[in-house]
PDB file of C-alpha atoms in Angstrom:
ATOM      1  CA  MET A  29     105.722 207.393  34.309  1.00  0.00           C
ATOM      2  CA  LEU A  30     105.152 208.014  38.033  1.00  0.00           C
ATOM      3  CA  THR A  31     107.290 210.746  39.571  1.00  0.00           C
ATOM      4  CA  ILE A  32     107.414 212.943  42.624  1.00  0.00           C
ATOM      5  CA  THR A  33     109.561 216.022  43.086  1.00  0.00           C
ATOM      6  CA  VAL A  34     111.611 216.319  46.279  1.00  0.00           C
ATOM      7  CA  ASP A  35     113.617 219.518  46.806  1.00  0.00           C
ATOM      8  CA  GLY A  36     113.385 220.214  43.092  1.00  0.00           C
ATOM      9  CA  VAL A  37     114.608 216.744  42.075  1.00  0.00           C
ATOM     10  CA  ALA A  38     112.257 214.571  40.018  1.00  0.00           C
ATOM     11  CA  LEU A  39     112.236 210.990  41.306  1.00  0.00           C
ATOM     12  CA  HIS A  40     110.723 208.067  39.414  1.00  0.00           C
ATOM     13  CA  TYR A  41     108.981 205.174  41.134  1.00  0.00           C
ATOM     14  CA  ARG A  42     106.726 202.199  40.513  1.00  0.00           C
ATOM     15  CA  ASP A  43     103.592 201.460  42.552  1.00  0.00           C
ATOM     16  CA  VAL A  44     102.460 197.945  41.663  1.00  0.00           C
ATOM     17  CA  GLY A  45     100.135 195.445  43.286  1.00  0.00           C
ATOM     18  CA  GLN A  46      97.642 195.235  46.100  1.00  0.00           C
ATOM     19  CA  GLY A  47      97.990 194.477  49.786  1.00  0.00           C
ATOM     20  CA  PRO A  48     100.422 195.538  52.500  1.00  0.00           C
ATOM     21  CA  ALA A  49     102.977 198.099  51.316  1.00  0.00           C
ATOM     22  CA  VAL A  50     106.552 196.967  50.677  1.00  0.00           C
ATOM     23  CA  LEU A  51     109.162 199.629  49.860  1.00  0.00           C
ATOM     24  CA  LEU A  52     112.218 198.220  48.065  1.00  0.00           C
ATOM     25  CA  LEU A  53     115.481 200.164  47.694  1.00  0.00           C
ATOM     26  CA  HIS A  54     117.963 198.971  45.096  1.00  0.00           C
ATOM     27  CA  GLY A  55     121.726 198.572  45.193  1.00  0.00           C
ATOM     28  CA  CYS A  56     124.528 200.435  43.428  1.00  0.00           C
ATOM     29  CA  PRO A  57     124.993 200.825  40.515  1.00  0.00           C
ATOM     30  CA  LEU A  58     121.575 199.365  39.680  1.00  0.00           C
ATOM     31  CA  THR A  59     117.980 200.611  39.274  1.00  0.00           C
ATOM     32  CA  GLY A  60     114.546 199.754  40.583  1.00  0.00           C
ATOM     33  CA  ASN A  61     114.275 197.257  37.730  1.00  0.00           C
ATOM     34  CA  SER A  62     116.537 194.963  39.754  1.00  0.00           C
ATOM     35  CA  PHE A  63     113.367 194.015  41.680  1.00  0.00           C
ATOM     36  CA  ASP A  64     111.381 193.021  38.573  1.00  0.00           C
ATOM     37  CA  ALA A  65     111.243 189.355  39.577  1.00  0.00           C
ATOM     38  CA  GLN A  66     109.865 190.177  43.026  1.00  0.00           C
ATOM     39  CA  VAL A  67     107.238 192.565  41.676  1.00  0.00           C
ATOM     40  CA  LYS A  68     106.131 190.113  38.987  1.00  0.00           C
ATOM     41  CA  ALA A  69     105.837 187.140  41.339  1.00  0.00           C
ATOM     42  CA  LEU A  70     104.390 188.728  44.464  1.00  0.00           C
ATOM     43  CA  SER A  71     102.383 191.814  43.465  1.00  0.00           C
ATOM     44  CA  GLY A  72      99.178 189.812  43.657  1.00  0.00           C
ATOM     45  CA  ARG A  73      99.533 189.839  47.444  1.00  0.00           C
ATOM     46  CA  TYR A  74     101.630 192.922  48.220  1.00  0.00           C
ATOM     47  CA  ARG A  75     101.829 196.521  47.066  1.00  0.00           C
ATOM     48  CA  PHE A  76     105.373 197.186  45.914  1.00  0.00           C
ATOM     49  CA  ILE A  77     106.713 200.732  46.030  1.00  0.00           C
ATOM     50  CA  VAL A  78     109.967 200.681  44.049  1.00  0.00           C
ATOM     51  CA  PRO A  79     111.774 203.985  43.502  1.00  0.00           C
ATOM     52  CA  ASP A  80     114.760 204.659  41.313  1.00  0.00           C
ATOM     53  CA  ILE A  81     117.163 206.191  43.846  1.00  0.00           C
ATOM     54  CA  ARG A  82     118.183 209.710  42.812  1.00  0.00           C
ATOM     55  CA  GLY A  83     120.561 209.636  39.868  1.00  0.00           C
ATOM     56  CA  PHE A  84     119.671 206.042  38.938  1.00  0.00           C
ATOM     57  CA  GLY A  85     117.192 204.777  36.363  1.00  0.00           C
ATOM     58  CA  GLU A  86     114.724 207.516  35.469  1.00  0.00           C
ATOM     59  CA  SER A  87     115.383 209.672  38.551  1.00  0.00           C
ATOM     60  CA  ALA A  88     117.288 212.955  38.417  1.00  0.00           C
ATOM     61  CA  LEU A  89     120.465 213.316  40.458  1.00  0.00           C
ATOM     62  CA  GLY A  90     120.540 216.618  42.306  1.00  0.00           C
ATOM     63  CA  ASP A  91     123.664 218.111  43.868  1.00  0.00           C
ATOM     64  CA  GLY A  92     126.351 216.719  46.169  1.00  0.00           C
ATOM     65  CA  PRO A  93     126.886 213.207  47.485  1.00  0.00           C
ATOM     66  CA  THR A  94     123.911 210.849  47.534  1.00  0.00           C
ATOM     67  CA  GLU A  95     123.974 210.284  51.276  1.00  0.00           C
ATOM     68  CA  MET A  96     121.992 207.434  52.777  1.00  0.00           C
ATOM     69  CA  SER A  97     119.971 209.860  54.901  1.00  0.00           C
ATOM     70  CA  LEU A  98     119.009 211.705  51.716  1.00  0.00           C
ATOM     71  CA  ILE A  99     117.778 208.497  50.080  1.00  0.00           C
ATOM     72  CA  ALA A 100     115.821 207.778  53.270  1.00  0.00           C
ATOM     73  CA  ARG A 101     114.169 211.197  53.246  1.00  0.00           C
ATOM     74  CA  ASP A 102     113.304 210.785  49.565  1.00  0.00           C
ATOM     75  CA  ALA A 103     111.662 207.455  50.391  1.00  0.00           C
ATOM     76  CA  LEU A 104     109.726 208.949  53.301  1.00  0.00           C
ATOM     77  CA  ALA A 105     108.530 211.764  51.028  1.00  0.00           C
ATOM     78  CA  LEU A 106     107.336 209.124  48.572  1.00  0.00           C
ATOM     79  CA  LEU A 107     105.426 207.273  51.299  1.00  0.00           C
ATOM     80  CA  ASP A 108     103.894 210.598  52.341  1.00  0.00           C
ATOM     81  CA  ALA A 109     102.842 211.353  48.771  1.00  0.00           C
ATOM     82  CA  LEU A 110     101.159 207.939  48.543  1.00  0.00           C
ATOM     83  CA  ASN A 111      99.491 208.316  51.977  1.00  0.00           C
ATOM     84  CA  ILE A 112     101.270 205.213  53.286  1.00  0.00           C
ATOM     85  CA  ASP A 113     101.720 205.423  57.053  1.00  0.00           C
ATOM     86  CA  SER A 114     103.811 202.270  57.436  1.00  0.00           C
ATOM     87  CA  ALA A 115     105.582 199.883  55.091  1.00  0.00           C
ATOM     88  CA  VAL A 116     107.908 196.942  55.164  1.00  0.00           C
ATOM     89  CA  VAL A 117     111.221 198.516  54.142  1.00  0.00           C
ATOM     90  CA  GLY A 118     113.764 196.426  52.290  1.00  0.00           C
ATOM     91  CA  GLY A 119     117.046 197.116  50.560  1.00  0.00           C
ATOM     92  CA  VAL A 120     119.895 195.386  48.773  1.00  0.00           C
ATOM     93  CA  SER A 121     123.470 196.498  49.543  1.00  0.00           C
ATOM     94  CA  MET A 122     123.344 200.325  49.260  1.00  0.00           C
ATOM     95  CA  GLY A 123     119.572 200.017  49.529  1.00  0.00           C
ATOM     96  CA  GLY A 124     120.121 198.249  52.838  1.00  0.00           C
ATOM     97  CA  TYR A 125     122.209 201.171  54.073  1.00  0.00           C
ATOM     98  CA  ALA A 126     119.365 203.474  53.023  1.00  0.00           C
ATOM     99  CA  ALA A 127     116.799 201.251  54.777  1.00  0.00           C
ATOM    100  CA  MET A 128     118.803 201.525  57.995  1.00  0.00           C
ATOM    101  CA  ALA A 129     118.997 205.293  57.497  1.00  0.00           C
ATOM    102  CA  LEU A 130     115.202 205.375  57.097  1.00  0.00           C
ATOM    103  CA  LEU A 131     114.874 203.448  60.341  1.00  0.00           C
ATOM    104  CA  ARG A 132     116.987 206.131  62.010  1.00  0.00           C
ATOM    105  CA  GLU A 133     114.936 208.936  60.420  1.00  0.00           C
ATOM    106  CA  ASP A 134     111.509 207.579  61.384  1.00  0.00           C
ATOM    107  CA  ALA A 135     111.317 204.113  62.943  1.00  0.00           C
ATOM    108  CA  GLY A 136     107.550 204.438  63.299  1.00  0.00           C
ATOM    109  CA  ARG A 137     107.135 204.123  59.535  1.00  0.00           C
ATOM    110  CA  VAL A 138     108.918 200.752  59.411  1.00  0.00           C
ATOM    111  CA  GLY A 139     106.467 197.876  59.761  1.00  0.00           C
ATOM    112  CA  GLY A 140     109.173 195.335  59.005  1.00  0.00           C
ATOM    113  CA  LEU A 141     112.785 195.417  57.855  1.00  0.00           C
ATOM    114  CA  VAL A 142     114.410 193.351  55.094  1.00  0.00           C
ATOM    115  CA  LEU A 143     118.191 193.722  54.792  1.00  0.00           C
ATOM    116  CA  ILE A 144     119.752 191.935  51.827  1.00  0.00           C
ATOM    117  CA  ASP A 145     123.514 191.512  51.344  1.00  0.00           C
ATOM    118  CA  THR A 146     124.410 194.587  53.355  1.00  0.00           C
ATOM    119  CA  GLN A 147     126.159 195.483  56.625  1.00  0.00           C
ATOM    120  CA  ALA A 148     125.671 197.722  59.646  1.00  0.00           C
ATOM    121  CA  THR A 149     129.220 199.015  59.968  1.00  0.00           C
ATOM    122  CA  ALA A 150     130.510 202.269  58.495  1.00  0.00           C
ATOM    123  CA  ASP A 151     133.451 202.332  56.102  1.00  0.00           C
ATOM    124  CA  ASP A 152     136.881 202.536  57.660  1.00  0.00           C
ATOM    125  CA  ALA A 153     139.569 204.799  56.184  1.00  0.00           C
ATOM    126  CA  GLU A 154     140.579 202.168  53.644  1.00  0.00           C
ATOM    127  CA  GLY A 155     136.970 201.638  52.610  1.00  0.00           C
ATOM    128  CA  LYS A 156     136.403 205.365  52.169  1.00  0.00           C
ATOM    129  CA  ALA A 157     139.529 205.581  50.019  1.00  0.00           C
ATOM    130  CA  ARG A 158     138.288 202.736  47.809  1.00  0.00           C
ATOM    131  CA  ARG A 159     134.969 204.485  47.329  1.00  0.00           C
ATOM    132  CA  GLU A 160     136.653 207.722  46.347  1.00  0.00           C
ATOM    133  CA  ALA A 161     138.856 205.840  43.891  1.00  0.00           C
ATOM    134  CA  THR A 162     135.755 204.201  42.374  1.00  0.00           C
ATOM    135  CA  ALA A 163     134.024 207.591  42.156  1.00  0.00           C
ATOM    136  CA  LYS A 164     136.991 209.045  40.287  1.00  0.00           C
ATOM    137  CA  GLN A 165     137.232 206.005  38.020  1.00  0.00           C
ATOM    138  CA  ALA A 166     133.557 206.371  37.104  1.00  0.00           C
ATOM    139  CA  LEU A 167     133.996 210.045  36.267  1.00  0.00           C
ATOM    140  CA  GLU A 168     137.145 209.419  34.239  1.00  0.00           C
ATOM    141  CA  SER A 169     136.368 206.122  32.495  1.00  0.00           C
ATOM    142  CA  GLY A 170     132.619 205.514  32.744  1.00  0.00           C
ATOM    143  CA  LEU A 171     130.813 202.474  34.102  1.00  0.00           C
ATOM    144  CA  ALA A 172     131.925 199.790  31.629  1.00  0.00           C
ATOM    145  CA  PRO A 173     135.252 198.941  33.341  1.00  0.00           C
ATOM    146  CA  ILE A 174     133.585 199.090  36.754  1.00  0.00           C
ATOM    147  CA  ALA A 175     130.921 196.635  35.598  1.00  0.00           C
ATOM    148  CA  GLU A 176     133.634 194.271  34.302  1.00  0.00           C
ATOM    149  CA  ALA A 177     135.268 194.275  37.731  1.00  0.00           C
ATOM    150  CA  MET A 178     132.115 194.206  39.860  1.00  0.00           C
ATOM    151  CA  VAL A 179     129.821 191.699  38.174  1.00  0.00           C
ATOM    152  CA  PRO A 180     131.943 188.628  39.032  1.00  0.00           C
ATOM    153  CA  LYS A 181     131.697 189.647  42.703  1.00  0.00           C
ATOM    154  CA  MET A 182     127.977 190.331  42.507  1.00  0.00           C
ATOM    155  CA  VAL A 183     126.814 187.303  40.502  1.00  0.00           C
ATOM    156  CA  ALA A 184     128.112 183.836  41.352  1.00  0.00           C
ATOM    157  CA  ALA A 185     127.307 182.617  37.838  1.00  0.00           C
ATOM    158  CA  GLY A 186     129.676 185.232  36.407  1.00  0.00           C
ATOM    159  CA  MET A 187     129.641 187.829  33.673  1.00  0.00           C
ATOM    160  CA  ASP A 188     128.761 185.401  30.862  1.00  0.00           C
ATOM    161  CA  SER A 189     125.566 184.132  32.486  1.00  0.00           C
ATOM    162  CA  PRO A 190     122.174 185.594  31.510  1.00  0.00           C
ATOM    163  CA  VAL A 191     121.822 187.291  34.908  1.00  0.00           C
ATOM    164  CA  GLY A 192     125.414 188.524  34.726  1.00  0.00           C
ATOM    165  CA  ARG A 193     124.755 190.117  31.357  1.00  0.00           C
ATOM    166  CA  ASP A 194     121.552 191.708  32.655  1.00  0.00           C
ATOM    167  CA  VAL A 195     123.316 193.128  35.713  1.00  0.00           C
ATOM    168  CA  ALA A 196     126.199 194.435  33.599  1.00  0.00           C
ATOM    169  CA  ALA A 197     123.797 196.152  31.204  1.00  0.00           C
ATOM    170  CA  MET A 198     121.968 197.767  34.120  1.00  0.00           C
ATOM    171  CA  MET A 199     125.274 198.987  35.543  1.00  0.00           C
ATOM    172  CA  ARG A 200     126.387 200.439  32.233  1.00  0.00           C
ATOM    173  CA  SER A 201     123.125 202.408  32.026  1.00  0.00           C
ATOM    174  CA  VAL A 202     124.059 204.399  35.138  1.00  0.00           C
ATOM    175  CA  THR A 203     125.710 207.788  34.608  1.00  0.00           C
ATOM    176  CA  PRO A 204     129.228 208.382  35.933  1.00  0.00           C
ATOM    177  CA  ALA A 205     127.975 211.327  38.022  1.00  0.00           C
ATOM    178  CA  ALA A 206     125.331 209.185  39.739  1.00  0.00           C
ATOM    179  CA  MET A 207     127.855 206.445  40.504  1.00  0.00           C
ATOM    180  CA  ALA A 208     130.339 208.952  41.933  1.00  0.00           C
ATOM    181  CA  ALA A 209     127.683 210.652  44.083  1.00  0.00           C
ATOM    182  CA  ALA A 210     126.476 207.305  45.455  1.00  0.00           C
ATOM    183  CA  GLN A 211     130.000 206.054  46.223  1.00  0.00           C
ATOM    184  CA  ARG A 212     130.772 209.257  48.090  1.00  0.00           C
ATOM    185  CA  GLY A 213     127.439 209.113  49.886  1.00  0.00           C
ATOM    186  CA  MET A 214     128.059 205.550  51.045  1.00  0.00           C
ATOM    187  CA  GLY A 215     131.466 206.594  52.313  1.00  0.00           C
ATOM    188  CA  LEU A 216     129.790 209.156  54.571  1.00  0.00           C
ATOM    189  CA  ARG A 217     127.286 206.789  56.163  1.00  0.00           C
ATOM    190  CA  PRO A 218     127.396 206.292  59.949  1.00  0.00           C
ATOM    191  CA  ASP A 219     127.555 203.011  61.785  1.00  0.00           C
ATOM    192  CA  SER A 220     124.031 201.625  62.179  1.00  0.00           C
ATOM    193  CA  LYS A 221     124.550 199.054  64.924  1.00  0.00           C
ATOM    194  CA  ASP A 222     122.965 201.351  67.503  1.00  0.00           C
ATOM    195  CA  ILE A 223     119.718 201.880  65.613  1.00  0.00           C
ATOM    196  CA  LEU A 224     119.384 198.176  64.798  1.00  0.00           C
ATOM    197  CA  ALA A 225     119.911 197.241  68.435  1.00  0.00           C
ATOM    198  CA  ARG A 226     117.010 199.538  69.364  1.00  0.00           C
ATOM    199  CA  TYR A 227     114.711 198.231  66.638  1.00  0.00           C
ATOM    200  CA  ALA A 228     112.002 196.023  68.114  1.00  0.00           C
ATOM    201  CA  GLY A 229     110.136 195.159  64.931  1.00  0.00           C
ATOM    202  CA  PRO A 230     110.288 192.075  62.717  1.00  0.00           C
ATOM    203  CA  ALA A 231     113.339 191.705  60.515  1.00  0.00           C
ATOM    204  CA  LEU A 232     114.552 189.411  57.747  1.00  0.00           C
ATOM    205  CA  ILE A 233     118.264 189.245  56.921  1.00  0.00           C
ATOM    206  CA  VAL A 234     119.119 187.639  53.573  1.00  0.00           C
ATOM    207  CA  VAL A 235     122.556 186.914  52.144  1.00  0.00           C
ATOM    208  CA  GLY A 236     123.974 185.063  49.168  1.00  0.00           C
ATOM    209  CA  GLU A 237     125.962 181.982  50.120  1.00  0.00           C
ATOM    210  CA  HIS A 238     128.994 183.088  48.099  1.00  0.00           C
ATOM    211  CA  ASP A 239     128.804 186.872  48.558  1.00  0.00           C
ATOM    212  CA  PRO A 240     132.404 188.161  48.775  1.00  0.00           C
ATOM    213  CA  ILE A 241     131.343 191.791  49.354  1.00  0.00           C
ATOM    214  CA  THR A 242     129.127 191.387  52.429  1.00  0.00           C
ATOM    215  CA  PRO A 243     129.563 187.683  53.234  1.00  0.00           C
ATOM    216  CA  PRO A 244     127.354 185.508  55.435  1.00  0.00           C
ATOM    217  CA  ALA A 245     129.447 186.411  58.485  1.00  0.00           C
ATOM    218  CA  LYS A 246     128.313 190.034  58.052  1.00  0.00           C
ATOM    219  CA  ALA A 247     124.705 188.879  57.779  1.00  0.00           C
ATOM    220  CA  LYS A 248     125.049 186.896  61.000  1.00  0.00           C
ATOM    221  CA  GLU A 249     126.335 190.055  62.705  1.00  0.00           C
ATOM    222  CA  LEU A 250     123.290 191.951  61.452  1.00  0.00           C
ATOM    223  CA  ALA A 251     120.891 189.269  62.621  1.00  0.00           C
ATOM    224  CA  GLY A 252     122.556 189.232  66.019  1.00  0.00           C
ATOM    225  CA  LEU A 253     121.814 192.928  66.496  1.00  0.00           C
ATOM    226  CA  ILE A 254     118.047 192.608  66.039  1.00  0.00           C
ATOM    227  CA  THR A 255     115.979 190.617  68.515  1.00  0.00           C
ATOM    228  CA  GLY A 256     114.152 187.810  66.752  1.00  0.00           C
ATOM    229  CA  ALA A 257     115.592 188.518  63.289  1.00  0.00           C
ATOM    230  CA  ARG A 258     115.380 185.725  60.736  1.00  0.00           C
ATOM    231  CA  LEU A 259     118.542 184.897  58.807  1.00  0.00           C
ATOM    232  CA  GLU A 260     118.277 183.238  55.387  1.00  0.00           C
ATOM    233  CA  VAL A 261     121.215 182.181  53.211  1.00  0.00           C
ATOM    234  CA  ILE A 262     120.372 181.757  49.513  1.00  0.00           C
ATOM    235  CA  PRO A 263     122.485 178.909  48.048  1.00  0.00           C
ATOM    236  CA  GLY A 264     124.456 179.371  44.858  1.00  0.00           C
ATOM    237  CA  THR A 265     124.309 183.154  44.847  1.00  0.00           C
ATOM    238  CA  ALA A 266     126.617 186.070  45.503  1.00  0.00           C
ATOM    239  CA  HIS A 267     125.723 189.716  46.222  1.00  0.00           C
ATOM    240  CA  LEU A 268     122.378 189.860  44.353  1.00  0.00           C
ATOM    241  CA  PRO A 269     120.344 186.779  45.350  1.00  0.00           C
ATOM    242  CA  ASN A 270     117.042 188.433  44.439  1.00  0.00           C
ATOM    243  CA  GLN A 271     118.229 188.608  40.820  1.00  0.00           C
ATOM    244  CA  GLU A 272     120.340 185.476  40.646  1.00  0.00           C
ATOM    245  CA  GLN A 273     117.945 183.014  42.315  1.00  0.00           C
ATOM    246  CA  PRO A 274     114.632 184.891  42.282  1.00  0.00           C
ATOM    247  CA  GLU A 275     112.400 181.885  42.964  1.00  0.00           C
ATOM    248  CA  ARG A 276     114.312 180.939  46.106  1.00  0.00           C
ATOM    249  CA  PHE A 277     114.558 184.556  47.208  1.00  0.00           C
ATOM    250  CA  ASN A 278     110.867 185.198  46.544  1.00  0.00           C
ATOM    251  CA  ALA A 279     109.859 182.189  48.634  1.00  0.00           C
ATOM    252  CA  VAL A 280     111.890 183.531  51.574  1.00  0.00           C
ATOM    253  CA  LEU A 281     110.493 187.050  51.176  1.00  0.00           C
ATOM    254  CA  ASP A 282     106.922 185.788  50.780  1.00  0.00           C
ATOM    255  CA  ARG A 283     107.129 183.684  53.954  1.00  0.00           C
ATOM    256  CA  PHE A 284     108.373 186.682  55.910  1.00  0.00           C
ATOM    257  CA  LEU A 285     105.779 189.093  54.544  1.00  0.00           C
ATOM    258  CA  ALA A 286     102.973 186.574  55.072  1.00  0.00           C
ATOM    259  CA  SER A 287     104.058 186.071  58.693  1.00  0.00           C
ATOM    260  CA  LEU A 288     103.514 189.780  59.347  1.00  0.00           C
ATOM    261  CA  GLN A 289      99.859 189.437  58.388  1.00  0.00           C
ATOM    262  CA  GLY A 290      99.080 186.790  60.979  1.00  0.00           C
ATOM    263  CA  PRO A 291      98.366 183.052  60.886  1.00  0.00           C
ATOM    264  CA  ASN A 292      95.460 183.370  58.446  1.00  0.00           C
ATOM    265  CA  ALA A 293      97.384 185.320  55.795  1.00  0.00           C
TER     266      ALA A 293
END
């Protein structure tokens, strides 16, 4: 198992494939395994760096809220440890917030940006209150009831579909403490519209057609902030298109990554 230690916290990651580096940051409450379909299909052409964000999967948690800037610094430490100067940085939902935080921390390390079912705006007071309520629910009741409520919003095919069952099982594997720390960390994130407006690099914005959490309108807002950003809507999916329709998602991601290598890629 590959690990690095950052500030005394052991963090697990995968380093799979050959080619240009692609760092993928997962959503909440998921793990790096949520990108299995991308790694399997595309690692012949790209080098995927896929960490388990602290507290999730095989990574230790550490203390305090899991702020997006902390996830970003963990990811930068991982790139440093692997001697990777620049990578395409992508993230789903919470991972998208962390990708934007990484852009704020060190834009020079971002060779391309992939934002999947996420948003640039910070939580308002109501949103912060919902996150705190979810954090407390996780600590009091565990992840099972949260998974029951969240999966129908995250997977268009619903809880009884194969992908719905897989997502629910991944959610239930997350510890209550990790879920609470991540919810509180997301509630503390700043607005990222300013950093996206300054970003001059290539960007791909992806959203599920039926995502009720960060709907296509949010994705259009994101794309409008970044000069030349590509916007792709994945039909028949909700909040996790990379898991629900991996072939369609992989084709979109592959086209974007190939375009960064030039016309002869």
